[in-house]
C-alpha atoms as one frame of an Amber mdcrd trajectory, in Angstrom:
protein
   3.695 -17.953  -0.738   3.265 -16.958  -4.359  -0.148 -16.347  -5.843  -1.257
 -18.631  -8.621  -0.818 -17.239 -12.158  -4.592 -17.168 -12.615  -5.106 -15.140
  -9.449  -2.238 -12.818 -10.332  -3.626 -12.216 -13.816  -7.081 -11.596 -12.395
  -6.024  -9.032  -9.753  -3.136  -7.254 -11.510  -5.270  -4.819 -13.551  -7.235
  -3.817 -10.442  -4.059  -3.155  -8.481  -2.641  -1.073 -11.316  -5.792   1.024
 -11.487  -5.765   1.596  -7.728  -2.105   2.644  -7.781  -2.740   5.021 -10.673
  -5.732   6.619  -8.964  -3.809   6.960  -5.722  -0.916   8.694  -7.449  -3.321
  11.142  -9.090  -5.092  11.881  -5.804  -1.805  12.435  -3.995  -0.524  14.652
  -6.819   2.661  12.632  -7.079   4.641  10.184  -5.021   3.017   9.335  -1.697
   6.338   9.037   0.152   7.529  12.437  -1.089   4.148  13.860  -0.105   4.594
  12.403   3.363   8.164  13.621   3.897   7.740  17.125   2.506   4.288  17.590
   4.036   5.345  16.581   7.541   8.425  18.805   7.293   6.119  21.722   6.440
   3.628  20.670   9.174   0.892  20.283   6.570  -2.298  18.985   8.146  -3.115
  16.463   5.403   0.268  14.742   5.629  -0.236  13.387   9.133  -3.305  11.245
   8.300  -1.604  10.189   5.055   1.458   9.060   7.035  -0.694   7.193   9.530
  -2.533   5.491   6.651   0.715   4.465   4.964   2.159   3.028   8.172  -1.090
   1.231   9.038  -1.401  -0.142   5.505   2.150  -1.487   5.521   1.607  -3.075
   8.936  -1.683  -4.739   7.953  -0.416  -5.993   4.589   2.774  -7.361   6.173
   0.650  -9.440   8.519  -1.603 -10.548   5.676   1.168 -11.509   3.266   3.361
 -13.296   5.807   0.587 -14.881   7.893   1.523 -18.427   6.896   5.262 -17.960
   7.351   4.923 -16.548  10.838   7.608 -13.885  10.520   5.349 -10.840  10.549
   6.030  -7.951  12.879
Protein backbone atom coordinates (compact mmCIF):
# COMPACT_ATOMS: atom_id res chain seq x y z
CA UNK A 1 0.00 0.00 0.00
CA UNK A 2 1.65 3.19 -1.18
CA UNK A 3 0.43 6.57 -0.04
CA UNK A 4 -0.94 8.89 -2.67
CA UNK A 5 1.50 11.56 -3.93
CA UNK A 6 -0.66 14.29 -2.41
CA UNK A 7 -0.63 12.64 1.01
CA UNK A 8 3.10 11.97 0.78
CA UNK A 9 3.82 15.59 -0.15
CA UNK A 10 1.61 16.82 2.66
CA UNK A 11 3.18 14.69 5.43
CA UNK A 12 6.84 14.55 4.32
CA UNK A 13 7.89 17.92 5.80
CA UNK A 14 6.31 17.02 9.16
CA UNK A 15 8.11 13.69 9.26
CA UNK A 16 11.42 15.35 8.43
CA UNK A 17 10.97 17.88 11.21
CA UNK A 18 10.12 15.16 13.72
CA UNK A 19 13.17 13.11 12.73
CA UNK A 20 15.41 16.17 13.00
CA UNK A 21 14.08 17.09 16.43
CA UNK A 22 14.44 13.51 17.63
CA UNK A 23 18.05 13.34 16.50
CA UNK A 24 18.81 16.58 18.35
CA UNK A 25 17.11 15.38 21.53
CA UNK A 26 18.96 12.07 21.43
CA UNK A 27 22.27 13.83 20.75
CA UNK A 28 22.94 11.62 17.76
CA UNK A 29 21.77 8.33 16.35
CA UNK A 30 19.04 6.68 18.41
CA UNK A 31 20.30 3.15 17.73
CA UNK A 32 23.85 4.02 18.80
CA UNK A 33 22.39 5.69 21.88
CA UNK A 34 20.48 2.51 22.65
CA UNK A 35 23.40 0.12 22.15
CA UNK A 36 26.06 2.14 23.95
CA UNK A 37 23.71 3.25 26.72
CA UNK A 38 22.48 -0.25 27.54
CA UNK A 39 26.06 -1.55 27.50
CA UNK A 40 26.95 1.13 30.07
CA UNK A 41 23.72 0.43 32.05
CA UNK A 42 22.61 4.03 31.56
CA UNK A 43 19.16 4.59 33.03
CA UNK A 44 17.80 6.65 30.12
CA UNK A 45 18.65 4.00 27.52
CA UNK A 46 16.20 1.41 28.82
CA UNK A 47 13.05 3.53 28.29
CA UNK A 48 14.47 4.69 24.95
CA UNK A 49 14.93 1.05 23.90
CA UNK A 50 11.43 0.15 25.02
CA UNK A 51 10.05 3.12 23.07
CA UNK A 52 11.94 2.14 19.92
CA UNK A 53 10.76 -1.47 20.10
CA UNK A 54 7.17 -0.44 20.85
CA UNK A 55 7.20 2.13 18.05
CA UNK A 56 8.48 -0.39 15.51
CA UNK A 57 5.88 -2.94 16.62
CA UNK A 58 2.97 -0.47 16.43
CA UNK A 59 4.02 1.01 13.08
CA UNK A 60 4.53 -2.46 11.59
CA UNK A 61 0.95 -3.31 12.47
CA UNK A 62 -0.29 0.01 11.13
CA UNK A 63 1.59 -0.11 7.84
CA UNK A 64 0.86 -3.76 7.05
CA UNK A 65 -2.70 -3.91 8.43
CA UNK A 66 -4.26 -4.46 5.01
CA UNK A 67 -1.74 -7.06 3.87
CA UNK A 68 -2.13 -9.18 6.98
CA UNK A 69 1.53 -10.09 7.38
CA UNK A 70 2.24 -8.07 10.51
CA UNK A 71 3.91 -9.67 13.50
